[in-house]
Amino acid sequence: MLLEANNISFRYTEKSPLILEDVSFKVSEGERIGIVGPSGYGKSTLAKILAGYEKPTSGEVKLDGAPLPMKGYCPVQMIYQHPELSVNPRWKMVKTLNECWEPDDSFLEKMGIEKAWLKRWPSELSGGELQRFCIARSLSPETKFLICDEISTMLDVITQSQIWNILLDTAKERNMGMVIITHNLALAERVCTKIVKVKEL
Amino acid sequence: MNENILKIEDLVVAFSMYKSGSFKKENLEVIHSLSLDVNAGEIVAVVGSSGSGKSILASAVLGLLPKNAVTKGSITYKGEPITKERQKDLFGKEIAFIPQSVDYLDPLMKVGKQVKGVFGTDERRKELFEKYRLDESAAGKYPFQLSGGMARRVLITGAVMGNPDLIIADEPTPGLDLEMAKETLDHLRSFADSGAAVLLITHDIDLALNVADRVAVFYAGTIVEVAPTADFLAGKDALRHPYSKAFIDALPQNDFKPIPGTQPYAGNLPKGCLFSDRCPYKDSACDADQPEREIRSGKVRCVHAS
């Protein structure tokens, strides 16, 4: 499988400057591409476009030659930097977790999610605990590509390495493709198969 | 230069909360008998697990805890306790805070006015803008018109407006690219070199090690180890507590191997050593309270440390 962005340009309004200009980018299954570079170069914008959450001003995103599906489960999933902002504060965790697929007990154990957490509200969990839910819910068997936008900056290093080890195991097992945005070069070198600088895109 | 600026002794912070399913209140203790001091000219970095109470410590020093918080122990600034009356004289002048989030800026006030604040002057503001490479035109802008890096620098200029003797920085670097993160920490270093004391709360341990003099490791609401930065740079064998060692092991530039498990919930702490349920060296001695011990010019809470 291949996820590609062809000649993408993006601006918020007609008057605002271009954030991305004629960017092309490809990731195939089994590949883990790291995107590094300074703030303000459109890394996160590109991530949102790849995952279908933002429409490019021009250019197109294609999954195996076809546009991303607008209905049903999207095989391209995204994990965000702030887990506390990406879950519904009025849903208990069990509802958030099972929104689009139902992970079984052994999967939850592997993710380090404790049963007792399912009955809690998001505000009763720490950032690291919430991020585990955000990752678990995105890892349905139908997920073919995973976009990770700074998913571990707010976590302590032990939680960070726990989460990445789980993700890498799963990605290798299923031959998933990943796009990994980070400021941490040591981390990128550890988890990616290839690193590109955002300026060169 | 070794004048003691901030001294925290046996600090306990608890939140009074309703027990689930009843109208009775109980106290949830989130910080347990914590002691830490920061001297003039020194940066003390505070690292440790997410949700271990690092930011609560900052709030406790700054009097920013919510109303349902109960505190015990003492916090002194230059040898005297920080009382309600003293807070007014100190905060924003001698004691400054660099907050975690850029959201702390007032979205409806121009940046120049915010930096100047109540006690500042325009001359000092201009001087600081120059020092932190903020364009003079930025003063007339609103926070949403600034980039993330500029907004960070605005927070710093605001904090140092009154030439503080103590700076508390709560995670000043996440979301910044490497260059900018380094620059921010270098600024903190230059404050310390000019005689201020800096308490730096951070997750970016590898960056913090470049500037800090000592490092305090937090776990589940207390400090398990305080050590000179050199020990962290030397690697895990130079460290004392098993948790600090695990911390170093988990860095992507080292083994990237995490220990299993998660930090215990504040309402459900293990007896004795708080780390015992994840510790490879656990034995019966770990069930006793772990007082702070001095080992090799560092402090540690672990009976097995050497």
Short mmCIF file of C-alpha atoms in Angstrom, two decimals:
data_model
loop_
_atom_site.label_atom_id
_atom_site.label_comp_id
_atom_site.label_asym_id
_atom_site.label_seq_id
_atom_site.Cartn_x
_atom_site.Cartn_y
_atom_site.Cartn_z
CA MET A 1 0.00 0.00 0.00
CA LEU A 2 1.12 3.53 -0.70
CA LEU A 3 0.05 6.84 0.83
CA GLU A 4 1.09 9.81 -1.26
CA ALA A 5 0.66 13.56 -1.27
CA ASN A 6 1.03 15.06 -4.73
CA ASN A 7 2.00 18.73 -5.18
CA ILE A 8 0.22 19.87 -2.04
CA SER A 9 -0.16 23.58 -1.33
CA PHE A 10 -2.02 24.96 1.65
CA ARG A 11 -3.15 28.34 2.95
CA TYR A 12 -5.85 29.12 5.50
CA THR A 13 -7.56 31.97 3.60
CA GLU A 14 -7.03 33.49 0.19
CA LYS A 15 -5.11 36.39 1.68
CA SER A 16 -2.87 34.46 4.07
CA PRO A 17 0.59 33.25 3.00
CA LEU A 18 1.17 29.72 1.77
CA ILE A 19 2.10 27.36 4.60
CA LEU A 20 2.92 24.49 2.27
CA GLU A 21 3.97 25.04 -1.30
CA ASP A 22 4.04 22.27 -3.87
CA VAL A 23 4.97 19.54 -1.41
CA SER A 24 5.11 15.94 -2.57
CA PHE A 25 5.57 13.10 -0.16
CA LYS A 26 5.27 9.33 -0.21
CA VAL A 27 5.16 6.62 2.41
CA SER A 28 4.70 2.94 1.66
CA GLU A 29 3.70 0.12 3.99
CA GLY A 30 6.38 -0.94 6.43
CA GLU A 31 8.12 2.41 6.11
CA ARG A 32 8.48 4.80 9.06
CA ILE A 33 9.32 8.29 7.86
CA GLY A 34 10.40 10.92 10.36
CA ILE A 35 9.74 14.58 9.57
CA VAL A 36 11.99 16.96 11.49
CA GLY A 37 12.54 20.69 11.28
CA PRO A 38 11.93 24.03 12.97
CA SER A 39 8.56 25.28 14.24
CA GLY A 40 6.29 27.00 11.80
CA TYR A 41 7.20 25.13 8.61
CA GLY A 42 3.88 23.33 8.29
CA LYS A 43 4.76 19.92 9.70
CA SER A 44 1.50 19.59 11.60
CA THR A 45 -0.49 20.99 8.70
CA LEU A 46 0.97 18.33 6.43
CA ALA A 47 0.05 15.68 9.00
CA LYS A 48 -3.56 16.84 9.10
CA ILE A 49 -3.75 16.89 5.32
CA LEU A 50 -2.32 13.37 5.07
CA ALA A 51 -4.89 12.11 7.56
CA GLY A 52 -7.73 13.86 5.71
CA TYR A 53 -8.59 16.37 8.45
CA GLU A 54 -7.61 19.38 6.38
CA LYS A 55 -8.24 19.91 2.65
CA PRO A 56 -5.25 21.12 0.64
CA THR A 57 -5.68 24.36 -1.34
CA SER A 58 -4.28 22.51 -4.32
CA GLY A 59 -2.86 19.06 -4.90
CA GLU A 60 -4.22 15.75 -3.67
CA VAL A 61 -3.72 12.96 -1.17
CA LYS A 62 -4.05 9.43 -2.49
CA LEU A 63 -4.16 6.04 -0.87
CA ASP A 64 -3.24 3.37 -3.41
CA GLY A 65 -4.14 5.76 -6.20
CA ALA A 66 -7.62 6.63 -4.87
CA PRO A 67 -8.68 9.58 -2.68
CA LEU A 68 -9.08 8.90 1.07
CA PRO A 69 -12.51 7.39 1.80
CA MET A 70 -14.99 9.95 3.14
CA LYS A 71 -17.24 7.29 4.67
CA GLY A 72 -16.56 4.42 7.04
CA TYR A 73 -13.28 3.70 8.75
CA CYS A 74 -10.35 5.67 7.38
CA PRO A 75 -7.25 3.46 7.03
CA VAL A 76 -5.09 6.52 7.69
CA GLN A 77 -5.28 7.41 11.38
CA MET A 78 -3.67 10.22 13.34
CA ILE A 79 -2.43 10.61 16.91
CA TYR A 80 -2.03 14.12 18.31
CA GLN A 81 0.37 15.92 20.60
CA HIS A 82 -2.14 16.73 23.34
CA PRO A 83 -4.16 13.67 24.34
CA GLU A 84 -6.20 15.71 26.82
CA LEU A 85 -7.51 17.80 23.92
CA SER A 86 -8.24 14.90 21.61
CA VAL A 87 -10.70 12.93 23.72
CA ASN A 88 -14.27 13.89 24.50
CA PRO A 89 -14.25 15.27 28.07
CA ARG A 90 -17.84 14.14 28.58
CA TRP A 91 -17.28 10.52 27.62
CA LYS A 92 -15.91 7.95 30.00
CA MET A 93 -12.78 6.31 28.66
CA VAL A 94 -14.50 3.06 27.70
CA LYS A 95 -16.67 4.91 25.19
CA THR A 96 -13.71 6.76 23.70
CA LEU A 97 -11.71 3.56 23.43
CA ASN A 98 -14.45 1.54 21.73
CA GLU A 99 -15.71 4.27 19.43
CA CYS A 100 -14.63 2.58 16.22
CA TRP A 101 -13.30 -0.82 17.22
CA GLU A 102 -13.23 -2.96 20.33
CA PRO A 103 -9.74 -3.97 21.43
CA ASP A 104 -9.69 -7.23 23.40
CA ASP A 105 -8.21 -7.71 26.87
CA SER A 106 -4.85 -8.97 25.71
CA PHE A 107 -4.42 -5.92 23.49
CA LEU A 108 -5.24 -3.61 26.39
CA GLU A 109 -2.74 -5.43 28.57
CA LYS A 110 -0.08 -5.01 25.92
CA MET A 111 -0.87 -1.28 25.74
CA GLY A 112 -0.53 -1.00 29.53
CA ILE A 113 -4.14 0.12 29.95
CA GLU A 114 -5.58 -0.94 33.28
CA LYS A 115 -9.19 -2.13 33.48
CA ALA A 116 -9.99 0.38 36.23
CA TRP A 117 -9.13 3.29 33.92
CA LEU A 118 -12.01 2.43 31.57
CA LYS A 119 -14.54 3.71 34.11
CA ARG A 120 -12.79 7.04 34.59
CA TRP A 121 -13.30 10.45 33.02
CA PRO A 122 -10.43 11.87 30.94
CA SER A 123 -9.67 14.47 33.63
CA GLU A 124 -8.90 11.64 36.05
CA LEU A 125 -6.02 10.26 33.99
CA SER A 126 -2.52 11.59 33.40
CA GLY A 127 -1.24 12.60 29.95
CA GLY A 128 0.69 9.35 29.55
CA GLU A 129 -2.33 7.25 30.48
CA LEU A 130 -4.60 9.17 28.10
CA GLN A 131 -2.12 8.89 25.25
CA ARG A 132 -2.24 5.09 25.60
CA PHE A 133 -5.99 5.26 24.93
CA CYS A 134 -5.47 7.53 21.93
CA ILE A 135 -2.99 5.07 20.49
CA ALA A 136 -5.09 1.99 21.24
CA ARG A 137 -8.19 3.45 19.59
CA SER A 138 -6.22 4.28 16.44
CA LEU A 139 -4.79 0.77 16.06
CA SER A 140 -7.81 -1.04 14.63
CA PRO A 141 -6.80 -3.90 12.30
CA GLU A 142 -8.10 -1.74 9.46
CA THR A 143 -5.46 0.93 10.09
CA LYS A 144 -2.81 0.85 7.39
CA PHE A 145 -1.06 4.15 8.00
CA LEU A 146 -0.50 6.01 11.23
CA ILE A 147 0.41 9.71 11.44
CA CYS A 148 2.08 10.64 14.74
CA ASP A 149 2.34 14.37 15.43
CA GLU A 150 4.70 14.92 18.39
CA ILE A 151 2.94 12.20 20.35
CA SER A 152 5.44 11.91 23.17
CA THR A 153 6.80 15.39 23.95
CA MET A 154 4.64 15.85 27.02
CA LEU A 155 5.55 12.47 28.48
CA ASP A 156 8.36 11.45 30.76
CA VAL A 157 11.08 9.38 29.13
CA ILE A 158 9.98 6.05 30.60
CA THR A 159 6.39 6.47 29.42
CA GLN A 160 7.74 7.74 26.09
CA SER A 161 9.81 4.66 25.54
CA GLN A 162 6.97 2.36 26.70
CA ILE A 163 4.61 3.92 24.19
CA TRP A 164 7.07 3.84 21.33
CA ASN A 165 8.04 0.25 21.95
CA ILE A 166 4.37 -0.79 21.78
CA LEU A 167 3.84 1.22 18.61
CA LEU A 168 6.93 -0.13 16.89
CA ASP A 169 6.02 -3.74 17.75
CA THR A 170 2.53 -3.27 16.35
CA ALA A 171 3.74 -1.44 13.25
CA LYS A 172 6.28 -4.15 12.44
CA GLU A 173 3.82 -6.96 13.13
CA ARG A 174 1.20 -5.49 10.78
CA ASN A 175 3.61 -3.92 8.31
CA MET A 176 1.99 -0.51 8.84
CA GLY A 177 3.35 2.68 7.33
CA MET A 178 4.06 5.56 9.70
CA VAL A 179 4.76 9.28 9.47
CA ILE A 180 6.47 10.54 12.61
CA ILE A 181 6.77 14.24 13.40
CA THR A 182 9.16 15.09 16.20
CA HIS A 183 11.68 17.64 17.43
CA ASN A 184 13.67 14.94 19.16
CA LEU A 185 16.35 13.84 16.74
CA ALA A 186 17.57 11.01 18.97
CA LEU A 187 14.03 9.63 19.02
CA ALA A 188 13.66 9.96 15.26
CA GLU A 189 16.89 8.08 14.70
CA ARG A 190 15.68 5.37 17.03
CA VAL A 191 12.23 4.76 15.54
CA CYS A 192 12.29 5.82 11.88
CA THR A 193 13.47 3.99 8.79
CA LYS A 194 14.09 7.30 7.05
CA ILE A 195 14.30 10.94 8.16
CA VAL A 196 13.43 13.93 6.00
CA LYS A 197 13.85 17.62 6.80
CA VAL A 198 10.69 19.64 6.35
CA LYS A 199 12.59 22.37 4.49
CA GLU A 200 13.53 19.91 1.78
CA LEU A 201 9.98 18.76 1.13
CA MET B 1 27.37 33.00 45.63
CA ASN B 2 26.10 30.14 47.78
CA GLU B 3 23.35 32.08 49.45
CA ASN B 4 20.25 29.97 49.93
CA ILE B 5 17.34 31.47 48.03
CA LEU B 6 14.54 28.92 48.12
CA LYS B 7 14.20 26.24 50.74
CA ILE B 8 11.35 23.74 50.81
CA GLU B 9 11.15 21.50 53.86
CA ASP B 10 8.86 18.52 54.41
CA LEU B 11 6.23 19.91 52.09
CA VAL B 12 2.97 17.98 51.97
CA VAL B 13 0.20 18.96 49.57
CA ALA B 14 -3.18 17.27 49.70
CA PHE B 15 -6.42 17.96 47.85
CA SER B 16 -9.65 17.68 49.72
CA MET B 17 -12.09 15.76 47.54
CA TYR B 18 -15.48 14.12 47.88
CA LYS B 19 -15.31 10.37 48.25
CA SER B 20 -17.01 8.81 45.28
CA GLY B 21 -20.64 8.02 46.00
CA SER B 22 -20.81 9.86 49.31
CA PHE B 23 -20.88 13.32 50.80
CA LYS B 24 -17.81 12.73 52.95
CA LYS B 25 -14.56 14.42 52.07
CA GLU B 26 -11.18 12.80 52.07
CA ASN B 27 -7.70 14.17 51.57
CA LEU B 28 -5.78 12.94 48.57
CA GLU B 29 -2.10 13.48 49.28
CA VAL B 30 -0.23 14.33 46.08
CA ILE B 31 3.09 15.58 47.47
CA HIS B 32 4.69 13.76 50.40
CA SER B 33 7.42 15.14 52.69
CA LEU B 34 9.35 16.85 49.95
CA SER B 35 12.51 18.83 50.63
CA LEU B 36 14.52 20.82 48.11
CA ASP B 37 16.68 23.92 48.15
CA VAL B 38 17.92 26.21 45.42
CA ASN B 39 20.92 28.47 45.92
CA ALA B 40 21.91 31.74 44.27
CA GLY B 41 23.70 31.22 40.97
CA GLU B 42 22.31 27.74 40.57
CA ILE B 43 19.90 25.94 38.24
CA VAL B 44 18.12 22.98 39.79
CA ALA B 45 16.33 20.88 37.18
CA VAL B 46 13.27 18.93 38.27
CA VAL B 47 12.58 15.87 36.11
CA GLY B 48 10.40 12.83 36.62
CA SER B 49 7.32 11.00 35.58
CA SER B 50 4.27 12.75 34.12
CA GLY B 51 1.75 13.47 36.83
CA SER B 52 4.27 13.14 39.67
CA GLY B 53 3.48 16.59 41.04
CA LYS B 54 6.21 18.72 39.49
CA SER B 55 3.85 21.50 38.47
CA ILE B 56 2.03 21.29 41.82
CA LEU B 57 5.35 22.07 43.47
CA ALA B 58 5.66 25.22 41.36
CA SER B 59 2.09 26.20 42.21
CA ALA B 60 2.74 25.63 45.91
CA VAL B 61 5.76 27.96 45.92
CA LEU B 62 3.86 30.59 43.96
CA GLY B 63 0.69 30.40 46.02
CA LEU B 64 -1.30 29.28 43.00
CA LEU B 65 -2.83 26.11 44.43
CA PRO B 66 -6.61 25.79 44.19
CA LYS B 67 -8.75 26.44 47.26
CA ASN B 68 -9.24 22.80 48.16
CA ALA B 69 -5.51 22.27 48.65
CA VAL B 70 -4.12 21.67 52.12
CA THR B 71 -0.39 22.22 52.67
CA LYS B 72 2.00 21.36 55.48
CA GLY B 73 5.71 21.94 55.88
CA SER B 74 7.61 25.12 55.14
CA ILE B 75 8.61 27.11 52.07
CA THR B 76 11.10 29.87 52.77
CA TYR B 77 12.53 32.54 50.48
CA LYS B 78 15.84 34.06 51.61
CA GLY B 79 15.36 32.53 55.04
CA GLU B 80 11.85 33.75 55.73
CA PRO B 81 8.55 32.01 55.08
CA ILE B 82 6.48 33.24 52.14
CA THR B 83 3.39 34.60 53.82
CA LYS B 84 0.31 36.07 52.19
CA GLU B 85 1.58 39.60 52.91
CA ARG B 86 5.03 38.83 51.56
CA GLN B 87 3.59 37.32 48.37
CA LYS B 88 2.44 40.76 47.27
CA ASP B 89 5.90 42.23 47.65
CA LEU B 90 7.75 39.31 46.07
CA PHE B 91 5.73 37.91 43.21
CA GLY B 92 6.30 39.61 39.90
CA LYS B 93 9.32 41.41 41.36
CA GLU B 94 11.80 39.20 43.17
CA ILE B 95 10.14 35.91 42.30
CA ALA B 96 9.16 35.31 38.69
CA PHE B 97 7.31 32.52 36.92
CA ILE B 98 7.75 31.34 33.35
CA PRO B 99 4.58 29.34 32.74
CA GLN B 100 4.26 26.06 30.90
CA SER B 101 1.87 27.26 28.29
CA VAL B 102 1.74 30.19 25.93
CA ASP B 103 -1.95 30.32 26.90
CA TYR B 104 -0.89 32.28 29.98
CA LEU B 105 -0.68 35.42 27.82
CA ASP B 106 -3.75 37.63 27.79
CA PRO B 107 -5.15 37.21 24.27
CA LEU B 108 -6.76 40.65 24.31
CA MET B 109 -3.81 42.74 25.45
CA LYS B 110 -0.93 43.89 23.29
CA VAL B 111 2.28 42.09 24.09
CA GLY B 112 4.31 45.17 25.01
CA LYS B 113 1.82 46.15 27.68
CA GLN B 114 1.76 42.64 29.11
CA VAL B 115 5.53 42.47 29.35
CA LYS B 116 5.73 45.86 31.03
CA GLY B 117 3.10 44.71 33.52
CA VAL B 118 2.27 46.72 36.61
CA PHE B 119 5.77 47.36 37.91
CA GLY B 120 7.84 47.68 34.73
CA THR B 121 9.04 50.60 32.65
CA ASP B 122 9.12 51.10 28.88
CA GLU B 123 12.91 51.54 28.88
CA ARG B 124 13.46 48.21 30.59
CA ARG B 125 10.97 46.56 28.23
CA LYS B 126 12.83 47.88 25.18
CA GLU B 127 16.14 46.77 26.62
CA LEU B 128 14.79 43.26 27.18
CA PHE B 129 13.22 43.04 23.73
CA GLU B 130 16.61 43.82 22.28
CA LYS B 131 18.32 41.27 24.49
CA TYR B 132 15.88 38.51 23.49
CA ARG B 133 15.86 39.45 19.83
CA LEU B 134 12.24 40.47 19.74
CA ASP B 135 11.51 43.07 17.12
CA GLU B 136 10.24 46.36 18.56
CA SER B 137 7.15 45.99 16.34
CA ALA B 138 6.21 42.87 18.32
CA ALA B 139 5.29 45.11 21.27
CA GLY B 140 2.27 46.35 19.30
CA LYS B 141 1.03 42.89 18.42
CA TYR B 142 -1.48 40.59 20.06
CA PRO B 143 -0.38 37.12 21.20
CA PHE B 144 -2.11 35.32 18.30
CA GLN B 145 0.07 37.24 15.85
CA LEU B 146 3.26 35.78 17.30
CA SER B 147 4.94 32.51 16.41
CA GLY B 148 5.38 29.91 19.15
CA GLY B 149 9.02 30.81 19.64
CA MET B 150 8.32 34.53 19.86
CA ALA B 151 5.54 33.95 22.38
CA ARG B 152 7.99 31.97 24.53
CA ARG B 153 10.46 34.83 24.46
CA VAL B 154 7.67 37.22 25.40
CA LEU B 155 6.90 35.08 28.46
CA ILE B 156 10.56 35.19 29.43
CA THR B 157 10.90 38.95 29.03
CA GLY B 158 7.77 39.38 31.13
CA ALA B 159 9.22 37.18 33.84
CA VAL B 160 12.55 38.99 34.08
CA MET B 161 11.07 42.51 33.91
CA GLY B 162 11.66 43.05 37.63
CA ASN B 163 15.15 41.52 37.71
CA PRO B 164 14.08 38.55 39.84
CA ASP B 165 16.30 36.66 42.27
CA LEU B 166 14.29 33.47 41.84
CA ILE B 167 12.86 32.16 38.58
CA ILE B 168 10.53 29.21 38.41
CA ALA B 169 10.22 27.85 34.88
CA ASP B 170 7.57 25.19 34.31
CA GLU B 171 8.34 23.25 31.11
CA PRO B 172 9.59 26.18 29.05
CA THR B 173 10.67 24.05 26.06
CA PRO B 174 8.14 21.53 24.69
CA GLY B 175 6.97 22.30 21.19
CA LEU B 176 10.07 24.38 20.50
CA ASP B 177 12.55 23.17 17.94
CA LEU B 178 16.00 22.23 19.16
CA GLU B 179 17.66 25.59 18.41
CA MET B 180 14.97 27.53 20.19
CA ALA B 181 14.82 25.15 23.14
CA LYS B 182 18.58 25.43 23.62
CA GLU B 183 18.40 29.20 23.37
CA THR B 184 15.70 29.32 26.05
CA LEU B 185 17.78 27.23 28.42
CA ASP B 186 20.88 29.32 27.70
CA HIS B 187 18.90 32.36 28.81
CA LEU B 188 18.13 30.63 32.08
CA ARG B 189 21.81 29.79 32.47
CA SER B 190 22.77 33.43 32.02
CA PHE B 191 20.28 34.46 34.73
CA ALA B 192 21.84 31.99 37.09
CA ASP B 193 25.33 33.18 36.18
CA SER B 194 24.29 36.70 37.09
CA GLY B 195 23.31 35.49 40.55
CA ALA B 196 19.68 34.39 40.32
CA ALA B 197 18.36 31.02 41.45
CA VAL B 198 16.44 28.96 38.88
CA LEU B 199 14.07 26.07 39.42
CA LEU B 200 13.61 24.40 36.03
CA ILE B 201 10.80 21.88 35.66
CA THR B 202 11.24 19.90 32.46
CA HIS B 203 10.81 16.66 30.51
CA ASP B 204 13.68 17.43 28.18
CA ILE B 205 16.26 15.91 30.44
CA ASP B 206 18.97 15.72 27.80
CA LEU B 207 18.71 19.48 27.18
CA ALA B 208 18.44 20.30 30.87
CA LEU B 209 21.67 18.46 31.60
CA ASN B 210 23.53 21.02 29.47
CA VAL B 211 22.61 23.86 31.80
CA ALA B 212 21.62 22.55 35.23
CA ASP B 213 23.89 22.30 38.27
CA ARG B 214 21.81 19.73 40.12
CA VAL B 215 18.96 17.47 39.10
CA ALA B 216 16.05 16.38 41.30
CA VAL B 217 14.09 13.30 40.20
CA PHE B 218 10.38 13.20 41.06
CA TYR B 219 8.31 10.08 41.40
CA ALA B 220 4.73 9.76 42.68
CA GLY B 221 4.82 13.05 44.58
CA THR B 222 8.20 13.00 46.20
CA ILE B 223 11.84 13.44 45.28
CA VAL B 224 13.59 10.09 45.06
CA GLU B 225 17.01 11.48 44.24
CA VAL B 226 18.92 14.76 44.05
CA ALA B 227 22.28 14.50 42.34
CA PRO B 228 24.89 16.73 40.72
CA THR B 229 24.39 16.99 36.96
CA ALA B 230 27.76 15.32 36.40
CA ASP B 231 26.35 12.06 37.77
CA PHE B 232 23.56 12.08 35.19
CA LEU B 233 26.02 12.78 32.42
CA ALA B 234 28.26 9.96 33.66
CA GLY B 235 25.43 7.47 33.14
CA LYS B 236 23.30 5.20 35.24
CA ASP B 237 26.08 3.66 37.29
CA ALA B 238 26.82 7.02 38.87
CA LEU B 239 23.19 7.42 39.96
CA ARG B 240 21.71 6.19 43.22
CA HIS B 241 18.01 5.42 42.86
CA PRO B 242 16.68 2.56 40.66
CA TYR B 243 14.09 4.92 39.19
CA SER B 244 16.73 7.45 38.09
CA LYS B 245 18.67 4.60 36.50
CA ALA B 246 15.55 3.40 34.68
CA PHE B 247 14.99 6.98 33.53
CA ILE B 248 18.42 7.17 31.92
CA ASP B 249 17.98 3.73 30.33
CA ALA B 250 14.75 4.77 28.66
CA LEU B 251 16.26 7.69 26.72
CA PRO B 252 16.22 7.12 22.95
CA GLN B 253 19.94 7.92 22.76
CA ASN B 254 20.62 5.18 25.33
CA ASP B 255 18.91 1.78 25.49
CA PHE B 256 15.33 3.00 24.85
CA LYS B 257 14.25 0.13 27.13
CA PRO B 258 11.38 1.03 29.45
CA ILE B 259 10.63 -0.64 32.77
CA PRO B 260 7.06 -2.00 32.84
CA GLY B 261 4.19 -0.59 34.87
CA THR B 262 2.94 2.88 35.68
CA GLN B 263 3.32 5.28 38.55
CA PRO B 264 0.86 4.46 41.38
CA TYR B 265 -2.28 6.59 41.72
CA ALA B 266 -2.07 9.12 44.57
CA GLY B 267 -5.04 7.52 46.32
CA ASN B 268 -3.56 4.04 46.18
CA LEU B 269 0.12 4.23 47.07
CA PRO B 270 2.17 1.21 48.08
CA LYS B 271 3.50 0.99 51.63
CA GLY B 272 7.03 2.23 52.24
CA CYS B 273 8.97 2.91 49.06
CA LEU B 274 6.66 4.37 46.39
CA PHE B 275 8.65 2.79 43.59
CA SER B 276 8.77 -0.70 45.16
CA ASP B 277 6.11 -2.35 42.96
CA ARG B 278 8.20 -1.66 39.82
CA CYS B 279 11.63 -2.04 41.33
CA PRO B 280 13.89 -4.96 40.38
CA TYR B 281 15.64 -4.82 43.78
CA LYS B 282 12.51 -5.03 45.91
CA ASP B 283 12.70 -6.96 49.18
CA SER B 284 11.16 -6.80 52.66
CA ALA B 285 13.25 -3.74 53.61
CA CYS B 286 11.32 -1.72 51.03
CA ASP B 287 8.08 -1.87 53.05
CA ALA B 288 9.48 0.56 55.61
CA ASP B 289 9.34 4.34 55.20
CA GLN B 290 12.20 5.59 53.09
CA PRO B 291 13.90 8.58 54.71
CA GLU B 292 16.21 10.74 52.68
CA ARG B 293 19.84 9.59 52.92
CA GLU B 294 23.02 11.34 51.83
CA ILE B 295 25.17 9.25 49.55
CA ARG B 296 28.12 10.52 47.54
CA SER B 297 27.14 14.22 47.70
CA GLY B 298 23.62 13.41 46.54
CA LYS B 299 20.37 12.59 48.35
CA VAL B 300 18.31 9.48 47.79
CA ARG B 301 15.27 7.69 49.18
CA CYS B 302 16.14 4.02 48.81
CA VAL B 303 17.55 1.52 51.32
CA HIS B 304 19.45 -0.30 48.62
CA ALA B 305 21.14 2.74 47.09
CA SER B 306 24.90 2.88 47.26
#
